[in-house]
Amino acid sequence: MAAPADIAAVRKALEKHFKDASELFPDFTRIKKIAVIPSRSTVINAVLGVGGFPRGRVTEVYGSESSGKTTFAIDTCASLQKLDPNGTALFLDFEHAFDATYAHKLGLDLSPDRFIFSQPETFEQGARIADEFVERDLVDIVVIDSAAAMTPKDELEGEADGTTRIGLQAQLMSKFMARMTKKIPRGRKPALVILNQTRAKIDVNNAKNNNTEESAAGKALRFYASIRLQLEIVKKEGETARGTKGMDAVYTQNRVRVVAVKNKIAPPWSRAQFIIEYGKGINNLASVAELAEANLGIMSGAGFFKYTGERPDTSFNCRGREAFLELLTKNPALLKEIEAKVLAGMRAEQASGLGISAIDIGDDAKTIEEALVLDSPSQGSGRGSGLVSTGGDGLPVEE
């Protein structure tokens, strides 16, 4: 067995030699909580497993058109700005389709010192911009919208006849990810969130698990990403209105399913649903109400909602869903208590599935920001500090 003094001497010499490396020999005698940037969507934070987008790591969010990917990213940038007065976001809009008016409605501060916005024309331009801001330790989150639209310079300047080098975008993406995954764990540790589109597989007959679609821009991104979230529209919802040809459907919102198809820091394949209202973004209140109806048994028949709270001001008896939503809106204490009760049962169920005694969260975390498997939608806001598994090997946890 090697002497501890000899090991320490070699480690010290290597750390001195590679002084620019970030934490060359990490100390695992004390487990550090994963620093995150929480979304204002409780359900997304829950599916992520640690209460938000992990800092210093790559998260890929992909899905079909209009599935809420950009809304997803804007909401997270707005959450960062709200939670951290000095929080700064870098948004690279390769698709050249950013709607500033909509982003402002979602609560995003568009001032250039807090929201650095760029519309690169080529892959190389965007990669250089991201590299510079990360290298100089100036941003807390980098959003790329989208990987599929990161067009290499040779393709943009070449002829539109298909004669450009095959796989050029995938090669550049591989190099870009190799660089960024070494740089983002340093210093400010920004979260790198990459939005992506889906493409149909050419050989559908041989597609595994009957999956006929895959994310674009090559395979490097899916391997480098610590978390991959898939968004899918479950259905469009709204009301019916009388038009010139009878009753027509007037859609006002999408019900979206989010699935963690890959997760290296929490249990994968967690899934949930949430609602995106047109022009308004993610509807937190509606999701909380649906969770309460499904898990607390507060409906007493004939459209009545009854709940006995821990305090007199958190007990109620009303009729109709609109009245229930109004109570949640006007009574933050009631909303917090209902969330906590719903999530307590879900945490216990998830812990049982993981084979541990309990799942706990840090004091500064919002009640729903932990690893759960949800089949009904829920969202919220708040600062997440990560997942702590109790009843494991007993290692202490530090902030």
Short mmCIF file of C-alpha atoms in Angstrom, two decimals, residues 88-92 110-118 129 133 138-139:
data_model
loop_
_atom_site.label_atom_id
_atom_site.label_comp_id
_atom_site.label_asym_id
_atom_site.label_seq_id
_atom_site.Cartn_x
_atom_site.Cartn_y
_atom_site.Cartn_z
CA THR A 88 -26.41 37.37 -16.21
CA ALA A 89 -27.65 35.28 -19.12
CA LEU A 90 -26.13 34.82 -22.58
CA PHE A 91 -28.67 33.92 -25.27
CA LEU A 92 -27.42 32.87 -28.72
CA LEU A 110 -33.77 42.68 -21.41
CA SER A 111 -31.16 45.23 -20.31
CA PRO A 112 -27.84 44.41 -22.05
CA ASP A 113 -25.88 44.09 -18.81
CA ARG A 114 -28.17 41.29 -17.58
CA PHE A 115 -29.31 39.69 -20.81
CA ILE A 116 -26.58 39.40 -23.43
CA PHE A 117 -28.30 38.65 -26.71
CA SER A 118 -26.65 37.73 -29.99
CA ILE A 129 -18.98 34.33 -28.54
CA PHE A 133 -17.98 35.06 -22.24
CA LEU A 138 -19.07 36.87 -17.16
CA VAL A 139 -22.27 34.79 -17.38
#
